[in-house]
Short mmCIF file of C-alpha atoms in Angstrom, two decimals:
data_model
loop_
_atom_site.label_atom_id
_atom_site.label_comp_id
_atom_site.label_asym_id
_atom_site.label_seq_id
_atom_site.Cartn_x
_atom_site.Cartn_y
_atom_site.Cartn_z
CA MET A 1 -10.10 -20.42 14.67
CA PRO A 2 -6.43 -20.72 13.75
CA ASP A 3 -3.65 -19.00 15.69
CA GLU A 4 -1.37 -19.68 12.77
CA VAL A 5 -2.00 -20.35 9.10
CA LEU A 6 0.05 -22.16 6.48
CA VAL A 7 0.53 -19.96 3.43
CA SER A 8 2.80 -19.56 0.44
CA PRO A 9 5.47 -16.85 0.93
CA ALA A 10 3.82 -15.09 -2.05
CA GLU A 11 0.81 -14.49 0.21
CA LEU A 12 2.85 -12.19 2.46
CA PHE A 13 2.79 -9.32 -0.08
CA GLY A 14 -0.55 -7.82 0.94
CA ASP A 15 -2.11 -8.71 -2.42
CA GLY A 16 -5.60 -9.42 -1.13
CA VAL A 17 -8.59 -7.98 0.70
CA PHE A 18 -10.16 -8.25 4.13
CA GLU A 19 -13.03 -7.32 6.39
CA THR A 20 -13.14 -6.73 10.12
CA ILE A 21 -16.53 -7.44 11.68
CA HIS A 22 -17.86 -6.86 15.20
CA LEU A 23 -18.75 -10.32 16.47
CA ARG A 24 -21.54 -10.28 19.04
CA PRO A 25 -23.19 -13.04 21.08
CA SER A 26 -25.96 -12.79 18.49
CA GLY A 27 -23.53 -13.23 15.59
CA PRO A 28 -21.55 -11.00 13.20
CA PHE A 29 -22.86 -7.41 13.16
CA LEU A 30 -23.72 -6.09 9.68
CA ALA A 31 -22.51 -9.37 8.20
CA SER A 32 -24.13 -9.01 4.80
CA ALA A 33 -22.83 -5.46 4.26
CA HIS A 34 -19.31 -6.58 5.15
CA VAL A 35 -19.48 -9.67 2.95
CA GLU A 36 -20.77 -7.57 0.05
CA ARG A 37 -17.91 -5.12 0.46
CA LEU A 38 -15.46 -8.03 0.57
CA SER A 39 -16.85 -9.26 -2.75
CA ARG A 40 -16.56 -5.80 -4.32
CA SER A 41 -12.99 -5.46 -2.99
CA ALA A 42 -12.05 -8.90 -4.33
CA ALA A 43 -13.46 -8.09 -7.77
CA LEU A 44 -11.36 -4.92 -7.93
CA LEU A 45 -8.26 -7.10 -7.42
CA ASP A 46 -9.40 -9.71 -9.96
CA LEU A 47 -9.76 -12.30 -7.18
CA GLU A 48 -12.05 -15.25 -7.83
CA PRO A 49 -14.92 -15.51 -5.31
CA LEU A 50 -14.40 -18.25 -2.69
CA PRO A 51 -17.23 -19.80 -0.67
CA LEU A 52 -17.68 -18.16 2.73
CA ASP A 53 -19.97 -19.37 5.49
CA LEU A 54 -20.29 -17.36 8.69
CA THR A 55 -23.28 -19.37 9.93
CA GLY A 56 -23.20 -20.13 13.63
CA LEU A 57 -20.32 -17.78 14.42
CA VAL A 58 -21.01 -16.04 17.73
CA SER A 59 -18.87 -14.31 20.32
CA ASP A 60 -18.18 -16.33 23.46
CA GLY A 61 -17.68 -13.17 25.50
CA PRO A 62 -19.64 -9.90 25.08
CA GLU A 63 -17.78 -9.07 21.86
CA SER A 64 -14.91 -10.24 19.63
CA ALA A 65 -13.17 -9.29 16.39
CA LEU A 66 -14.03 -11.42 13.37
CA ARG A 67 -11.72 -11.11 10.38
CA ILE A 68 -12.07 -12.48 6.88
CA ILE A 69 -8.70 -12.42 5.17
CA ARG A 70 -8.57 -13.22 1.45
CA THR A 71 -5.18 -13.50 -0.22
CA ARG A 72 -4.72 -14.33 -3.90
CA ARG A 73 -4.57 -18.03 -2.99
CA SER A 74 -6.51 -18.66 0.20
CA GLN A 75 -9.10 -17.35 2.64
CA HIS A 76 -8.88 -17.31 6.42
CA VAL A 77 -11.53 -16.54 9.02
CA THR A 78 -10.23 -15.60 12.48
CA VAL A 79 -11.82 -14.62 15.76
CA SER A 80 -9.77 -12.73 18.36
CA PRO A 81 -10.31 -10.48 21.37
CA ILE A 82 -10.87 -6.80 20.69
CA PRO A 83 -7.57 -5.00 21.47
CA PRO A 84 -7.62 -3.05 24.78
CA ASP A 85 -6.56 0.16 22.94
CA THR A 86 -9.63 -0.13 20.73
CA LEU A 87 -11.97 -0.50 23.71
CA ARG A 88 -10.27 2.40 25.47
CA GLU A 89 -10.63 4.64 22.40
CA ARG A 90 -14.28 3.69 22.03
CA ASP A 91 -14.98 4.75 25.62
CA ALA A 92 -12.58 7.66 26.14
CA GLY A 93 -12.62 9.00 22.59
CA VAL A 94 -9.71 9.82 20.31
CA ARG A 95 -7.35 12.74 19.89
CA VAL A 96 -6.95 13.28 16.15
CA ILE A 97 -4.48 15.24 14.05
CA SER A 98 -5.11 16.14 10.43
CA ALA A 99 -2.48 15.69 7.75
CA GLY A 100 -2.37 15.95 3.98
CA LEU A 101 -2.55 12.69 2.05
CA GLY A 102 -0.81 14.22 -0.97
CA PHE A 103 -3.66 13.66 -3.45
CA ALA A 104 -5.96 16.31 -4.86
CA LEU A 105 -9.66 15.48 -4.82
CA GLY A 106 -10.26 12.91 -7.58
CA GLY A 107 -6.51 12.62 -8.10
CA LYS A 108 -5.97 9.00 -7.05
CA PRO A 109 -4.90 6.93 -10.06
CA PRO A 110 -7.31 4.37 -11.59
CA TRP A 111 -5.33 1.35 -10.33
CA SER A 112 -4.96 2.63 -6.76
CA LEU A 113 -7.65 0.34 -5.31
CA TRP A 114 -8.99 3.11 -3.04
CA GLU A 115 -12.45 1.53 -3.19
CA ALA A 116 -11.13 -1.86 -1.98
CA LYS A 117 -10.24 -2.81 1.59
CA ILE A 118 -6.82 -4.19 0.70
CA LEU A 119 -4.44 -6.22 2.85
CA SER A 120 -1.61 -3.81 1.92
CA TYR A 121 -1.92 -2.01 5.23
CA ALA A 122 1.66 -0.92 5.98
CA PRO A 123 0.94 2.73 5.04
CA ASN A 124 -2.16 2.72 7.28
CA PHE A 125 -0.18 1.33 10.23
CA ALA A 126 2.62 3.83 9.52
CA ALA A 127 0.16 6.72 9.46
CA ARG A 128 -1.17 5.73 12.89
CA ARG A 129 2.37 5.36 14.30
CA TRP A 130 3.14 8.83 12.90
CA ALA A 131 0.07 10.27 14.65
CA ARG A 132 0.97 8.56 17.92
CA GLU A 133 4.53 9.90 17.83
CA ARG A 134 2.85 13.33 17.79
CA GLY A 135 0.74 12.65 20.85
CA ALA A 136 -2.49 11.81 19.04
CA ASP A 137 -4.44 8.55 18.82
CA ASP A 138 -5.31 8.76 15.17
CA LEU A 139 -5.00 10.81 12.04
CA LEU A 140 -7.46 12.41 9.66
CA TRP A 141 -6.36 12.42 6.01
CA LEU A 142 -6.92 15.57 3.98
CA SER A 143 -6.87 16.15 0.23
CA THR A 144 -4.39 18.77 -1.00
CA GLU A 145 -7.32 21.24 -1.12
CA GLY A 146 -7.97 20.66 2.59
CA TYR A 147 -11.03 18.41 2.37
CA ALA A 148 -11.35 15.94 5.25
CA LEU A 149 -11.44 12.40 3.83
CA GLU A 150 -11.12 9.50 6.28
CA SER A 151 -8.86 8.00 8.92
CA PRO A 152 -6.46 5.12 8.24
CA THR A 153 -8.93 2.63 9.77
CA ALA A 154 -12.18 4.58 10.23
CA SER A 155 -14.77 6.78 8.54
CA LEU A 156 -15.38 10.39 9.50
CA VAL A 157 -18.84 11.24 10.88
CA TRP A 158 -19.93 14.65 12.14
CA LEU A 159 -22.99 16.52 13.32
CA ALA A 160 -23.95 19.86 11.75
CA GLY A 161 -27.17 21.09 13.39
CA SER A 162 -29.53 18.16 12.95
CA ASP A 163 -27.59 16.73 9.99
CA LEU A 164 -25.59 13.60 10.68
CA CYS A 165 -22.93 13.63 7.99
CA THR A 166 -20.26 11.51 6.43
CA VAL A 167 -18.02 11.98 3.39
CA PRO A 168 -19.34 10.85 -0.04
CA TRP A 169 -16.97 8.00 -0.77
CA ALA A 170 -16.97 8.05 -4.58
CA GLU A 171 -16.34 11.80 -4.83
CA ALA A 172 -13.68 11.63 -2.11
CA GLN A 173 -12.15 8.36 -3.44
CA ILE A 174 -12.31 6.68 -0.05
CA LEU A 175 -13.36 3.25 1.18
CA PRO A 176 -17.15 3.09 1.69
CA GLY A 177 -17.64 2.85 5.46
CA THR A 178 -19.94 0.02 6.58
CA THR A 179 -20.49 1.24 10.15
CA ALA A 180 -20.92 4.88 9.06
CA ALA A 181 -23.43 3.92 6.34
CA HIS A 182 -25.46 1.89 8.82
CA LEU A 183 -25.42 4.71 11.38
CA LEU A 184 -26.66 7.21 8.80
CA SER A 185 -29.46 4.84 7.79
CA LEU A 186 -30.64 4.88 11.42
CA ALA A 187 -30.34 8.66 11.86
CA PRO A 188 -34.02 9.45 11.17
CA SER A 189 -35.08 7.19 14.08
CA VAL A 190 -33.49 9.72 16.49
CA GLY A 191 -34.60 12.83 14.62
CA LEU A 192 -31.42 13.45 12.61
CA ARG A 193 -31.09 13.85 8.85
CA PRO A 194 -28.46 11.71 7.11
CA ALA A 195 -26.20 13.60 4.69
CA HIS A 196 -23.19 12.84 2.52
CA ARG A 197 -21.14 15.94 1.93
CA MET A 198 -17.60 17.22 1.43
CA ILE A 199 -16.20 19.31 4.27
CA THR A 200 -12.94 21.20 4.64
CA ILE A 201 -10.88 20.78 7.78
CA ASP A 202 -11.64 24.41 8.70
CA GLU A 203 -15.40 23.83 8.38
CA LEU A 204 -15.06 20.58 10.33
CA ARG A 205 -13.58 22.45 13.31
CA GLY A 206 -16.94 24.20 13.63
CA ALA A 207 -19.00 20.97 13.63
CA ASP A 208 -21.24 20.26 16.64
CA ALA A 209 -19.61 16.87 17.15
CA ILE A 210 -17.07 14.66 15.35
CA TRP A 211 -16.68 10.88 15.50
CA LEU A 212 -14.65 8.12 13.89
CA ALA A 213 -16.77 5.12 12.90
CA SER A 214 -15.38 1.61 12.41
CA ALA A 215 -16.38 -1.97 13.12
CA LEU A 216 -14.42 -2.49 16.35
CA ARG A 217 -14.28 0.98 17.88
CA GLY A 218 -17.89 1.46 16.87
CA LEU A 219 -18.29 5.20 17.26
CA ALA A 220 -15.34 6.96 18.92
CA SER A 221 -15.81 10.58 19.86
CA VAL A 222 -13.10 12.99 18.66
CA THR A 223 -12.03 14.69 21.89
CA ALA A 224 -9.36 16.87 20.29
CA LEU A 225 -8.67 17.91 16.70
CA ASP A 226 -5.19 19.28 16.00
CA ASP A 227 -4.65 20.01 19.70
CA ALA A 228 -7.94 21.90 20.10
CA PRO A 229 -10.02 20.08 22.76
CA ARG A 230 -13.66 19.46 21.88
CA ARG A 231 -16.64 19.33 24.22
CA PRO A 232 -18.38 15.95 24.75
CA SER A 233 -21.58 15.68 22.72
CA PRO A 234 -24.88 14.48 24.24
CA TRP A 235 -25.35 12.61 20.97
CA THR A 236 -22.44 10.22 21.57
CA PRO A 237 -24.28 7.83 23.95
CA ILE A 238 -27.46 8.05 21.84
CA LEU A 239 -25.68 7.10 18.61
CA ARG A 240 -23.54 4.41 20.26
CA ASP A 241 -26.70 2.92 21.69
CA LEU A 242 -28.30 3.03 18.24
CA LEU A 243 -25.37 0.99 16.88
CA GLY A 244 -25.41 -1.37 19.85
CA TYR A 245 -21.88 -0.63 21.09
CA MET B 1 13.68 -23.31 1.14
CA PRO B 2 10.05 -23.52 2.23
CA ASP B 3 7.18 -23.84 -0.22
CA GLU B 4 4.86 -22.85 2.58
CA VAL B 5 5.37 -20.92 5.80
CA LEU B 6 3.48 -20.95 9.08
CA VAL B 7 2.52 -17.39 10.06
CA SER B 8 0.07 -15.53 12.24
CA PRO B 9 -2.93 -14.18 10.28
CA ALA B 10 -1.71 -10.71 11.36
CA GLU B 11 1.29 -11.24 9.09
CA LEU B 12 -0.94 -11.24 6.00
CA PHE B 13 -1.44 -7.44 6.12
CA GLY B 14 1.71 -6.47 4.21
CA ASP B 15 3.19 -4.77 7.28
CA GLY B 16 6.81 -5.60 6.56
CA VAL B 17 9.65 -5.25 4.08
CA PHE B 18 11.43 -7.41 1.53
CA GLU B 19 14.25 -7.72 -0.95
CA THR B 20 14.48 -9.64 -4.21
CA ILE B 21 18.02 -10.68 -5.12
CA HIS B 22 19.44 -12.27 -8.27
CA LEU B 23 20.90 -15.58 -7.09
CA ARG B 24 23.78 -16.77 -9.23
CA PRO B 25 25.92 -19.93 -9.13
CA SER B 26 28.49 -17.69 -7.42
CA GLY B 27 25.98 -16.53 -4.78
CA PRO B 28 23.57 -13.61 -4.28
CA PHE B 29 24.35 -10.66 -6.60
CA LEU B 30 24.81 -7.32 -4.80
CA ALA B 31 24.01 -9.04 -1.51
CA SER B 32 25.38 -6.36 0.80
CA ALA B 33 23.56 -3.53 -0.98
CA HIS B 34 20.28 -5.46 -0.79
CA VAL B 35 20.78 -6.38 2.87
CA GLU B 36 21.59 -2.75 3.71
CA ARG B 37 18.43 -1.57 1.97
CA LEU B 38 16.43 -4.21 3.86
CA SER B 39 17.82 -2.82 7.13
CA ARG B 40 16.93 0.76 6.16
CA SER B 41 13.45 -0.35 5.09
CA ALA B 42 12.95 -2.24 8.35
CA ALA B 43 14.04 0.76 10.43
CA LEU B 44 11.48 2.96 8.63
CA LEU B 45 8.76 0.53 9.77
CA ASP B 46 10.12 0.34 13.34
CA LEU B 47 11.00 -3.34 12.84
CA GLU B 48 13.65 -4.84 15.11
CA PRO B 49 16.65 -6.22 13.18
CA LEU B 50 16.69 -10.03 12.93
CA PRO B 51 19.82 -12.08 12.22
CA LEU B 52 20.21 -12.94 8.54
CA ASP B 53 22.81 -15.27 7.08
CA LEU B 54 22.99 -15.75 3.31
CA THR B 55 26.32 -17.61 3.48
CA GLY B 56 26.56 -20.57 1.12
CA LEU B 57 23.39 -19.69 -0.83
CA VAL B 58 24.02 -20.38 -4.52
CA SER B 59 21.80 -21.04 -7.51
CA ASP B 60 21.57 -24.66 -8.61
CA GLY B 61 20.76 -23.65 -12.18
CA PRO B 62 22.18 -20.61 -14.02
CA GLU B 63 20.05 -18.21 -11.98
CA SER B 64 17.25 -18.08 -9.38
CA ALA B 65 15.22 -15.55 -7.40
CA LEU B 66 16.22 -15.11 -3.76
CA ARG B 67 13.72 -13.34 -1.54
CA ILE B 68 14.08 -12.08 2.00
CA ILE B 69 10.63 -11.44 3.46
CA ARG B 70 10.43 -9.70 6.83
CA THR B 71 7.04 -9.35 8.47
CA ARG B 72 6.49 -7.72 11.86
CA ARG B 73 6.94 -11.11 13.54
CA SER B 74 9.12 -13.33 11.38
CA GLN B 75 11.61 -13.51 8.53
CA HIS B 76 11.60 -15.92 5.59
CA VAL B 77 14.24 -16.61 2.97
CA THR B 78 13.00 -18.27 -0.21
CA VAL B 79 14.62 -19.39 -3.46
CA SER B 80 12.47 -19.91 -6.54
CA PRO B 81 12.84 -20.04 -10.32
CA ILE B 82 12.82 -16.74 -12.17
CA PRO B 83 9.36 -16.37 -13.76
CA PRO B 84 9.29 -16.98 -17.53
CA ASP B 85 7.70 -13.53 -18.12
CA THR B 86 10.65 -11.89 -16.39
CA LEU B 87 13.17 -13.73 -18.56
CA ARG B 88 11.16 -12.89 -21.68
CA GLU B 89 11.04 -9.20 -20.76
CA ARG B 90 14.76 -9.15 -20.06
CA ASP B 91 15.49 -10.52 -23.53
CA ALA B 92 12.74 -9.00 -25.66
CA GLY B 93 12.38 -5.71 -23.79
CA VAL B 94 9.25 -4.08 -22.38
CA ARG B 95 6.47 -1.94 -23.79
CA VAL B 96 5.80 0.79 -21.24
CA ILE B 97 2.97 3.24 -20.76
CA SER B 98 3.27 6.33 -18.58
CA ALA B 99 0.58 7.31 -16.09
CA GLY B 100 0.24 9.90 -13.34
CA LEU B 101 0.77 8.67 -9.79
CA GLY B 102 -1.31 11.51 -8.35
CA PHE B 103 1.45 13.07 -6.24
CA ALA B 104 3.26 16.32 -6.96
CA LEU B 105 7.05 16.21 -6.66
CA GLY B 106 7.87 16.09 -2.94
CA GLY B 107 4.18 15.66 -2.16
CA LYS B 108 4.21 12.17 -0.63
CA PRO B 109 3.31 12.36 3.06
CA PRO B 110 5.97 11.74 5.72
CA TRP B 111 4.52 8.37 6.78
CA SER B 112 4.13 7.01 3.26
CA LEU B 113 7.21 4.75 3.45
CA TRP B 114 8.25 5.60 -0.13
CA GLU B 115 11.89 4.99 0.82
CA ALA B 116 11.14 1.46 2.12
CA LYS B 117 10.58 -1.65 0.03
CA ILE B 118 7.36 -2.65 1.76
CA LEU B 119 5.42 -5.89 1.52
CA SER B 120 2.23 -3.88 0.84
CA TYR B 121 2.45 -4.57 -2.86
CA ALA B 122 -1.21 -4.76 -3.95
CA PRO B 123 -1.07 -1.29 -5.59
CA ASN B 124 2.11 -2.27 -7.46
CA PHE B 125 0.51 -5.48 -8.74
CA ALA B 126 -2.64 -3.55 -9.64
CA ALA B 127 -0.63 -0.96 -11.57
CA ARG B 128 1.00 -3.70 -13.65
CA ARG B 129 -2.37 -5.38 -14.31
CA TRP B 130 -3.72 -2.00 -15.41
CA ALA B 131 -0.79 -1.57 -17.83
CA ARG B 132 -1.26 -5.08 -19.21
CA GLU B 133 -4.96 -4.52 -19.80
CA ARG B 134 -3.81 -1.66 -22.04
CA GLY B 135 -1.46 -3.81 -24.09
CA ALA B 136 1.76 -2.81 -22.32
CA ASP B 137 4.14 -4.87 -20.17
CA ASP B 138 4.78 -2.26 -17.53
CA LEU B 139 3.99 1.23 -16.41
CA LEU B 140 6.08 4.34 -15.74
CA TRP B 141 4.79 6.49 -12.89
CA LEU B 142 4.78 10.27 -13.35
CA SER B 143 4.45 13.08 -10.84
CA THR B 144 1.56 15.49 -11.42
CA GLU B 145 4.10 17.86 -13.05
CA GLY B 146 5.00 15.15 -15.57
CA TYR B 147 8.34 14.05 -14.13
CA ALA B 148 9.17 10.40 -14.79
CA LEU B 149 9.69 8.63 -11.46
CA GLU B 150 9.92 4.83 -11.47
CA SER B 151 8.06 1.67 -12.41
CA PRO B 152 6.06 -0.44 -9.95
CA THR B 153 8.95 -2.93 -9.66
CA ALA B 154 11.89 -1.27 -11.42
CA SER B 155 14.06 1.85 -11.66
CA LEU B 156 14.18 4.07 -14.73
CA VAL B 157 17.57 4.33 -16.50
CA TRP B 158 18.23 6.27 -19.72
CA LEU B 159 21.04 7.39 -21.96
CA ALA B 160 21.44 11.06 -22.92
CA GLY B 161 24.51 11.42 -25.14
CA SER B 162 27.24 9.82 -23.04
CA ASP B 163 25.39 10.35 -19.75
CA LEU B 164 23.89 7.23 -18.19
CA CYS B 165 21.12 8.58 -16.01
CA THR B 166 18.69 7.58 -13.31
CA VAL B 167 16.24 9.54 -11.17
CA PRO B 168 17.53 11.06 -7.88
CA TRP B 169 15.56 9.01 -5.39
CA ALA B 170 15.35 11.47 -2.50
CA GLU B 171 14.17 14.39 -4.65
CA ALA B 172 11.70 12.13 -6.49
CA GLN B 173 10.61 10.29 -3.32
CA ILE B 174 11.19 6.87 -4.86
CA LEU B 175 12.79 3.65 -3.68
CA PRO B 176 16.58 3.75 -4.15
CA GLY B 177 17.30 1.22 -6.94
CA THR B 178 20.03 -1.28 -6.11
CA THR B 179 20.61 -2.55 -9.66
CA ALA B 180 20.45 0.96 -11.15
CA ALA B 181 22.91 2.35 -8.58
CA HIS B 182 25.34 -0.47 -9.29
CA LEU B 183 25.03 0.03 -13.06
CA LEU B 184 25.78 3.74 -12.74
CA SER B 185 28.82 3.00 -10.58
CA LEU B 186 30.20 0.89 -13.46
CA ALA B 187 29.36 3.43 -16.19
CA PRO B 188 32.85 5.01 -16.36
CA SER B 189 34.36 1.60 -17.22
CA VAL B 190 32.58 1.76 -20.59
CA GLY B 191 33.12 5.46 -21.18
CA LEU B 192 29.77 6.74 -19.87
CA ARG B 193 29.19 9.40 -17.21
CA PRO B 194 26.80 8.49 -14.38
CA ALA B 195 24.16 11.13 -13.62
CA HIS B 196 21.17 11.50 -11.31
CA ARG B 197 18.68 13.94 -12.75
CA MET B 198 14.98 14.70 -12.98
CA ILE B 199 13.44 14.27 -16.42
CA THR B 200 9.97 15.00 -17.74
CA ILE B 201 8.15 12.38 -19.79
CA ASP B 202 8.44 14.65 -22.85
CA GLU B 203 12.21 14.96 -22.43
CA LEU B 204 12.44 11.20 -21.84
CA ARG B 205 10.89 10.51 -25.25
CA GLY B 206 13.99 12.13 -26.78
CA ALA B 207 16.48 9.96 -24.82
CA ASP B 208 18.95 7.85 -26.81
CA ALA B 209 17.86 4.72 -24.95
CA ILE B 210 15.58 3.82 -22.03
CA TRP B 211 15.73 0.80 -19.72
CA LEU B 212 14.02 -0.57 -16.62
CA ALA B 213 16.50 -1.90 -14.07
CA SER B 214 15.64 -4.43 -11.38
CA ALA B 215 17.15 -7.46 -9.70
CA LEU B 216 15.49 -10.19 -11.75
CA ARG B 217 14.93 -8.56 -15.14
CA GLY B 218 18.37 -7.02 -14.83
CA LEU B 219 18.23 -4.38 -17.55
CA ALA B 220 15.16 -4.53 -19.79
CA SER B 221 15.16 -2.32 -22.84
CA VAL B 222 12.07 -0.12 -23.31
CA THR B 223 10.94 -1.05 -26.82
CA ALA B 224 7.88 1.23 -26.84
CA LEU B 225 6.87 4.19 -24.72
CA ASP B 226 3.19 5.16 -24.86
CA ASP B 227 2.75 3.28 -28.16
CA ALA B 228 5.76 4.96 -29.84
CA PRO B 229 8.21 2.19 -30.83
CA ARG B 230 11.87 2.80 -29.96
CA ARG B 231 14.97 1.65 -31.84
CA PRO B 232 17.20 -0.98 -30.18
CA SER B 233 20.29 0.56 -28.61
CA PRO B 234 23.80 -0.83 -29.16
CA TRP B 235 24.35 -0.10 -25.47
CA THR B 236 21.87 -2.70 -24.29
CA PRO B 237 24.15 -5.76 -24.67
CA ILE B 238 27.14 -3.80 -23.35
CA LEU B 239 25.35 -2.72 -20.16
CA ARG B 240 23.71 -6.12 -19.62
CA ASP B 241 27.13 -7.70 -19.92
CA LEU B 242 28.49 -5.20 -17.43
CA LEU B 243 25.83 -6.29 -14.94
CA GLY B 244 26.38 -9.97 -15.70
CA TYR B 245 22.85 -10.73 -16.96
#
């Protein structure tokens, strides 16, 4: 896998799509769901499909990060170690602050590519820096009405009684979460009901447990929301085990 | 100047800043203003300053496009021909459609980097594709209240009587326009008064003339706004001449 790639300077403008996949000794986790999302993302940017073959890719160590990066001109597949911060957040959980995204529900414009996982990630990185400057690990975006949407690099998952919930992506205009969708599909096997529903930040504070779901962190427990500490949930190890993290 | 650059795959995520400069036989036009904006943009992304020397750079032909591209790890300076579409739009003008950006005035979040010229340009490209699918050349972004803000790659300039106007960037949360600012500074030399003011799309329809200002198109006359054709303005050649395009 390349440490460096030769590209046109025009490919440095974030005009493409990507996927991050958890690479296991057994191969890429949820490969087909990620590759399907990559195709949908690419179509939204009018990118021609390029052949992609992940056959035989396995992690040398216990786990690695596999990335498929598709610019307007080329495609790159990379494997790298999972960052130490990511592993720490998976194990210790994340302190999250909520902040308005500036859009009303349904208010994102038609060309805004919210349904695509785009390479234009500077605002996502900036949002996380902003959260970290305020003593948190991550941020939870809210609509102007106060609905919880998603994090810059993760989906929101919460437990309400025996309902394991995530946000309906089309209604909320957020990226469909691959890890969250898979987790919800497994919920019945541990006696939970999967549910897609909108939730306000005030309602979320009353949830039985809150997690951020993404390919590398897997399922990170939210240990504090807006400075209010949250109790560890007995469901965290059960659900992480279900996902194989 | 390189046709291709060797970068880390991490540099393909649009996490950087750039400037586009009109390169003339005499050298880069408005070089210091562009370099200052690059520095401000970089600071907003917590990027360390890198040395930059544009000394001796001149256009071989009558004009070229000079780009300074600064990722989180490296900096690249490229010179390329001005795209034929850009030259055509400069001469023939642009048909523009207006469309809501989804933000209320002042509603962009603090981490959104609106004041920085970021490499994360996929939404800007997508907005222009969207406009072109609708028979226009470009798009004019509006706040949810209907204030005209900017175009994906250009500043809005208009004439109201003898006032040559552009949008106040801080109040409107838009990128400060280098070409527009320079044009306004020259306005008194042709008997016009420079003004920064907010304008609604309905008020803009009554303006004496409308232009899009940017480094490569220079000053492109808006020949139609939302399908309503507009009369050519006698000021267009005067102001283009003032800018040296």
